[in-house]
Tab-separated table of C-alpha atoms in Angstrom:
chain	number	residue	atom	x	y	z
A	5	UNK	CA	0.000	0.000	0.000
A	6	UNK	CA	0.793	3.580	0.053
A	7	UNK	CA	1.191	4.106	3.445
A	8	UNK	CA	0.933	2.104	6.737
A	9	UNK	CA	-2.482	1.292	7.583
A	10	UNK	CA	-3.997	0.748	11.206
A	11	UNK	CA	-7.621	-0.247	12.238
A	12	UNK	CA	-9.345	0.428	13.879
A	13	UNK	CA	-9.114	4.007	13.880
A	14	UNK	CA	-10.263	3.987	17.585
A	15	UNK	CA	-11.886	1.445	20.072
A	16	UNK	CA	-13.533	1.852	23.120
A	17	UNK	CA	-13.581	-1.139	25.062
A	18	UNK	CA	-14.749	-2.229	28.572
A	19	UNK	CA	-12.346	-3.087	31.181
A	20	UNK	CA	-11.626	-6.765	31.206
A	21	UNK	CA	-12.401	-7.114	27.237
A	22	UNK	CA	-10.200	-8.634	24.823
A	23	UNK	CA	-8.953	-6.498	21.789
A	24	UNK	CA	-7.131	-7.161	18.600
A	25	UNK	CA	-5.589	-3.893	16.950
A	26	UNK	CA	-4.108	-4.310	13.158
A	27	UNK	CA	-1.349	-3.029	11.313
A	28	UNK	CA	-0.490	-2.984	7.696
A	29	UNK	CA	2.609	-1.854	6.782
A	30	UNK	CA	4.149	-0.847	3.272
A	31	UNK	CA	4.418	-3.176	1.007
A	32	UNK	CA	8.237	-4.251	0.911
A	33	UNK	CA	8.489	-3.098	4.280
A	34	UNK	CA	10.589	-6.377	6.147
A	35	UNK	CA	10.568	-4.349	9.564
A	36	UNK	CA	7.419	-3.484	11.579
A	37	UNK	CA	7.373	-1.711	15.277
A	38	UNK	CA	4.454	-1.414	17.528
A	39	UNK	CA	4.946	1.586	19.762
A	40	UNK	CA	2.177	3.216	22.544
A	41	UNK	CA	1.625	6.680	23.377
A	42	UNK	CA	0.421	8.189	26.497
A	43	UNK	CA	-1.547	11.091	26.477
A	44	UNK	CA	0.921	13.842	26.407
A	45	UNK	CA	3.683	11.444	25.856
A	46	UNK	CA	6.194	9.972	23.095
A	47	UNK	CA	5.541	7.235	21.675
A	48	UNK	CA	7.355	4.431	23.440
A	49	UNK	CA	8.543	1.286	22.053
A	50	UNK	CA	6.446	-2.163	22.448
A	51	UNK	CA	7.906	-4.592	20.382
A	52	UNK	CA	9.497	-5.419	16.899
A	53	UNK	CA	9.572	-7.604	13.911
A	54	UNK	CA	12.069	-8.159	11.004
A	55	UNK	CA	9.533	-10.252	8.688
A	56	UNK	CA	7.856	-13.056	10.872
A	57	UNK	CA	10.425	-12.965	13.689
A	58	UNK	CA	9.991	-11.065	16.605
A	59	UNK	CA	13.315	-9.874	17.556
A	60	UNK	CA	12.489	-7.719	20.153
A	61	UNK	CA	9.207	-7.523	22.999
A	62	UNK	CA	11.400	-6.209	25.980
A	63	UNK	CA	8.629	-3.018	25.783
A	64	UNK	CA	5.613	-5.040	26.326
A	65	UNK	CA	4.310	-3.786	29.928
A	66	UNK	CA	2.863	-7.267	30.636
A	67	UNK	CA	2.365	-10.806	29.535
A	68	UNK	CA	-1.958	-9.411	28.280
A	69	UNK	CA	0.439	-7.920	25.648
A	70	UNK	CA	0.800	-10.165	22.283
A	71	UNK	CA	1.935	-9.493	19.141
A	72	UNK	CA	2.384	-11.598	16.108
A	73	UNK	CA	2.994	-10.763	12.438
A	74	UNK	CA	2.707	-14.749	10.952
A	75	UNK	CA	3.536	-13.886	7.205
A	76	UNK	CA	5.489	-11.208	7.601
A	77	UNK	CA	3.527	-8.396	6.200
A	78	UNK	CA	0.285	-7.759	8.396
A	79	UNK	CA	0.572	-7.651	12.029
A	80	UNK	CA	-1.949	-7.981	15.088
A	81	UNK	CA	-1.482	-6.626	18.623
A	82	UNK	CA	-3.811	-7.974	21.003
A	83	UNK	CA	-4.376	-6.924	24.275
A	84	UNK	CA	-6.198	-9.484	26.827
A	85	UNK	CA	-8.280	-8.877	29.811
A	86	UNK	CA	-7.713	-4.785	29.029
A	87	UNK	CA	-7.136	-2.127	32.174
A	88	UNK	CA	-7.484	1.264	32.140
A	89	UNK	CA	-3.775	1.766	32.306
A	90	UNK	CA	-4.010	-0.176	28.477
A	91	UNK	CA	-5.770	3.191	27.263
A	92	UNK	CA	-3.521	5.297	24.505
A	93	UNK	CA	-2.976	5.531	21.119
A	94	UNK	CA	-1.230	2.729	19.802
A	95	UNK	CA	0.981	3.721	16.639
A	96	UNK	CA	2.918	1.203	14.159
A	97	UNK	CA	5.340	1.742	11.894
A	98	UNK	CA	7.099	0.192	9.192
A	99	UNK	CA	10.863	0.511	7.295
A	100	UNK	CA	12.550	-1.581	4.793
A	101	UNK	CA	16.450	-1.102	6.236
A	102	UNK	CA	18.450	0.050	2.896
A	103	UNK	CA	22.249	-0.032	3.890
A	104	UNK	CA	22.224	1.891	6.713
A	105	UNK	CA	19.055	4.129	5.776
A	106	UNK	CA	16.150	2.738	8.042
A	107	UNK	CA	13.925	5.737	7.992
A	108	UNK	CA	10.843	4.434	9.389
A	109	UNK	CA	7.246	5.670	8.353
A	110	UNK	CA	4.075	5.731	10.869
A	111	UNK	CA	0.110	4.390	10.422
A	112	UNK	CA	-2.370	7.204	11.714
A	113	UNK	CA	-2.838	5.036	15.117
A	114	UNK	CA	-5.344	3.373	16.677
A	115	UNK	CA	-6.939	5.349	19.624
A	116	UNK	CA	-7.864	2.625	22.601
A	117	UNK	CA	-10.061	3.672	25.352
A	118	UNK	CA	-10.849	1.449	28.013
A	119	UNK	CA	-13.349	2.230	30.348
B	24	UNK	CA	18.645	3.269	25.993
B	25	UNK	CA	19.878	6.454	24.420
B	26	UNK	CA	18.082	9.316	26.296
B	27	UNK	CA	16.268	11.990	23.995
B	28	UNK	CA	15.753	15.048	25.310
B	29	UNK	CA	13.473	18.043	23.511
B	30	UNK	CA	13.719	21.437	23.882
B	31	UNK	CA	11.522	23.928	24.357
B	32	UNK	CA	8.660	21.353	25.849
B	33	UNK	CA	6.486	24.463	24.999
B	34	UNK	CA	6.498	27.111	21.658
B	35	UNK	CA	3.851	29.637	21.477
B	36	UNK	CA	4.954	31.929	18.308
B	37	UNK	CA	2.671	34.585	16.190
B	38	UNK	CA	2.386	33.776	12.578
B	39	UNK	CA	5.436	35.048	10.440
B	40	UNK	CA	7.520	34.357	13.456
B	41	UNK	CA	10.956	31.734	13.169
B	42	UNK	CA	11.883	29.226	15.014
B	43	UNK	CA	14.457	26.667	16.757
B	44	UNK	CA	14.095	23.181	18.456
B	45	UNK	CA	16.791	21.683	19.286
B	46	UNK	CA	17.578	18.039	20.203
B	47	UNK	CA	20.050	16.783	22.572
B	48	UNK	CA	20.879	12.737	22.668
B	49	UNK	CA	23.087	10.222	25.118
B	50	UNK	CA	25.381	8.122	22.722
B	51	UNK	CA	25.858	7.676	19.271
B	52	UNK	CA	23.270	6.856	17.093
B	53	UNK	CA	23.118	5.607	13.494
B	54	UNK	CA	20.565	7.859	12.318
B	55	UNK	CA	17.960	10.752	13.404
B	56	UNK	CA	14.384	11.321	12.420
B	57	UNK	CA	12.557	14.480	13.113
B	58	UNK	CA	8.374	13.970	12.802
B	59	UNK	CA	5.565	16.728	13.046
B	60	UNK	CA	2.381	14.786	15.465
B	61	UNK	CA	-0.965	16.740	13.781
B	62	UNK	CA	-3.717	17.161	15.302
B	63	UNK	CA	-5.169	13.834	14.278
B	64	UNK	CA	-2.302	11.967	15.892
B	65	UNK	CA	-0.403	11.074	12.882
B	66	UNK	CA	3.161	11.352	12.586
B	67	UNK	CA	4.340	12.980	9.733
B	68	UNK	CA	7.580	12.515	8.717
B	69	UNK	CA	10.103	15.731	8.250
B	70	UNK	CA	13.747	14.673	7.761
B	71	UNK	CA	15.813	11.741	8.213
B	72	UNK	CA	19.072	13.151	8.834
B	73	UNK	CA	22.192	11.181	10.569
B	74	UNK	CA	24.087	13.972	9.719
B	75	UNK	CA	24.618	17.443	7.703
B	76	UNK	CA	22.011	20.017	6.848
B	77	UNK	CA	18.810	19.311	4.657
B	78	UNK	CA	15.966	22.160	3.705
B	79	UNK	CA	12.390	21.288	2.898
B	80	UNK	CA	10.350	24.894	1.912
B	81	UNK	CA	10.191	26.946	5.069
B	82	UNK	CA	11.789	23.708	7.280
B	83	UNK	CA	15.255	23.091	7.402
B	84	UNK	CA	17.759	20.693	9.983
B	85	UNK	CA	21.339	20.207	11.047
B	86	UNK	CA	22.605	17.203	12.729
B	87	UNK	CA	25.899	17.524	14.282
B	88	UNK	CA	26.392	13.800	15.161
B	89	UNK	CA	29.776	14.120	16.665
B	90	UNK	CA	28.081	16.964	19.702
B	91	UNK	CA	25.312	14.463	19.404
B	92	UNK	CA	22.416	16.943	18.551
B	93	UNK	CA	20.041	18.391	15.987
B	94	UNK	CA	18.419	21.695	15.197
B	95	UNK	CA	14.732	22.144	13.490
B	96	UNK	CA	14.507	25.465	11.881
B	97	UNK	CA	10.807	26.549	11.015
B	98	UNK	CA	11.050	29.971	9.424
B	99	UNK	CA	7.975	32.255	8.710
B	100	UNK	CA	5.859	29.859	10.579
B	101	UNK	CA	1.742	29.156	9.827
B	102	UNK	CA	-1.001	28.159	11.867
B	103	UNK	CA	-0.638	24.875	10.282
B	104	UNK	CA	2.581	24.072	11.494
B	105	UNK	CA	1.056	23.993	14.878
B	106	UNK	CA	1.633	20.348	16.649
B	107	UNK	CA	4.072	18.227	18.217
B	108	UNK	CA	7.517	17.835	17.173
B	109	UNK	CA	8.884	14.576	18.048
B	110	UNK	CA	12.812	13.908	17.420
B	111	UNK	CA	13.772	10.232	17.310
B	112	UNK	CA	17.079	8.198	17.301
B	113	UNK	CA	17.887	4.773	16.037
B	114	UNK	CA	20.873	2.907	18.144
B	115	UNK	CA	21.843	0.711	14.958
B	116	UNK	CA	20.782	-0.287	11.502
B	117	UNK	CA	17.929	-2.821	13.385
B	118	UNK	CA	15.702	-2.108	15.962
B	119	UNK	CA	13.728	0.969	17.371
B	120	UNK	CA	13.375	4.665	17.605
B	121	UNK	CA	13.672	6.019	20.854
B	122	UNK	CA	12.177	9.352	21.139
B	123	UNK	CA	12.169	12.616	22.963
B	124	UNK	CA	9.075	13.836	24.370
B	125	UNK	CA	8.291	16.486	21.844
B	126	UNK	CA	7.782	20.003	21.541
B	127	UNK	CA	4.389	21.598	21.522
B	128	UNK	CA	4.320	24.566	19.080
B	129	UNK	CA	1.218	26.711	18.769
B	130	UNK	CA	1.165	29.162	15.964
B	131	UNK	CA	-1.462	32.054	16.600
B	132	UNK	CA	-2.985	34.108	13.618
């Protein structure tokens, strides 16, 4: 595509409820981030893939946090048993690493309130 | 992790008016991305610059990698420009962005 895509666009969601947020990045794109931001906040990293591997979760806050990317092109975050802590926008980006140029391009977000 | 720090946290400028955010960052890095935040939430991307000087219109940056910061120059600014500015470092060639926690500029008619 010709940029990332997210969706939903925004999701309200009780506490306790399950949610599945989806990413997809540019096509080409072999590296895919998941990043959350706070209210106010930067975005801060959750977790990375270079095609289907995951090379990197050390920013998921706790084990309701999953993320998978099976194919290596479209990715899913889910979030189980959601808190209201969970609530932010939740951003992904993608980059296709070119030598060392790994300029890295962002999806509009998906807003998540829990409540 | 490479800490990012932003500066001003605040901007409040009247139209025409220039301007300069800087960007100060812990270690090394293999390459620097500046991003505008719109109101919508989307990050738009500005520069990718690991080094020199680039222009875009009425935007231009420098990254002096070896003092291990970077300047945003918005000249003549517009309403539109008004947002978040987000500066972002990558460690290495993999991996993630670590970013700053932005500057809010809000440009008044």
């Amino acid at each position: 595509g010709a940029g990332v895509s997210q969706s939903p666009r925004y999701k309200v969601a009780k506490r306790g409820q399950d949610v599945a947020l989806r990413c997809d990045p540019i096509s080409g794109h072999v590296s895919l981030f998941w990043y959350q931001q706070a209210l106010g906040q930067g975005p801060e990293f959750l977790t990375y893939f270079q095609n289907e591997a995951q090379l990197d979760k050390s920013g998921l806050p706790s084990d309701r946090f999953f993320a998978e990317r099976p194919e290596g092109s479209v990715s899913t975050l889910k979030i189980q048993r959601t808190q209201q802590e969970d609530s932010a926008v939740y951003l992904c980006a993608s980059s296709r690493p070119s030598g060392a140029n790994t300029e890295a391009f962002f999806g509009q977000g998906t807003r998540l309130t829990v409540v | 992790g490479i800490q990012v720090e932003q500066s001003p946290p605040d901007l409040i400028l009247q139209e025409g008016a220039n301007s300069t955010l800087r960007c100060n960052f812990s270690d090394s890095v293999n390459n620097l991305q500046w991003f505008h935040q719109n109101p919508w939430g989307q990050l738009i991307n500005l520069f990718y610059i690991p080094s020199g000087t680039k222009q875009n219109g009425r935007l231009s940056a420098t990254t002096v990698a070896t003092e291990r910061y970077s300047l945003l120059y918005i000249s003549s600014s517009q309403t539109t420009d008004s947002g978040v500015y987000f500066c972002a470092v990558h460690r290495s060639t993999l991996g993630r962005l670590y970013f700053g926690r932005g500057t809010q500029l809000t440009v008044w008619p």
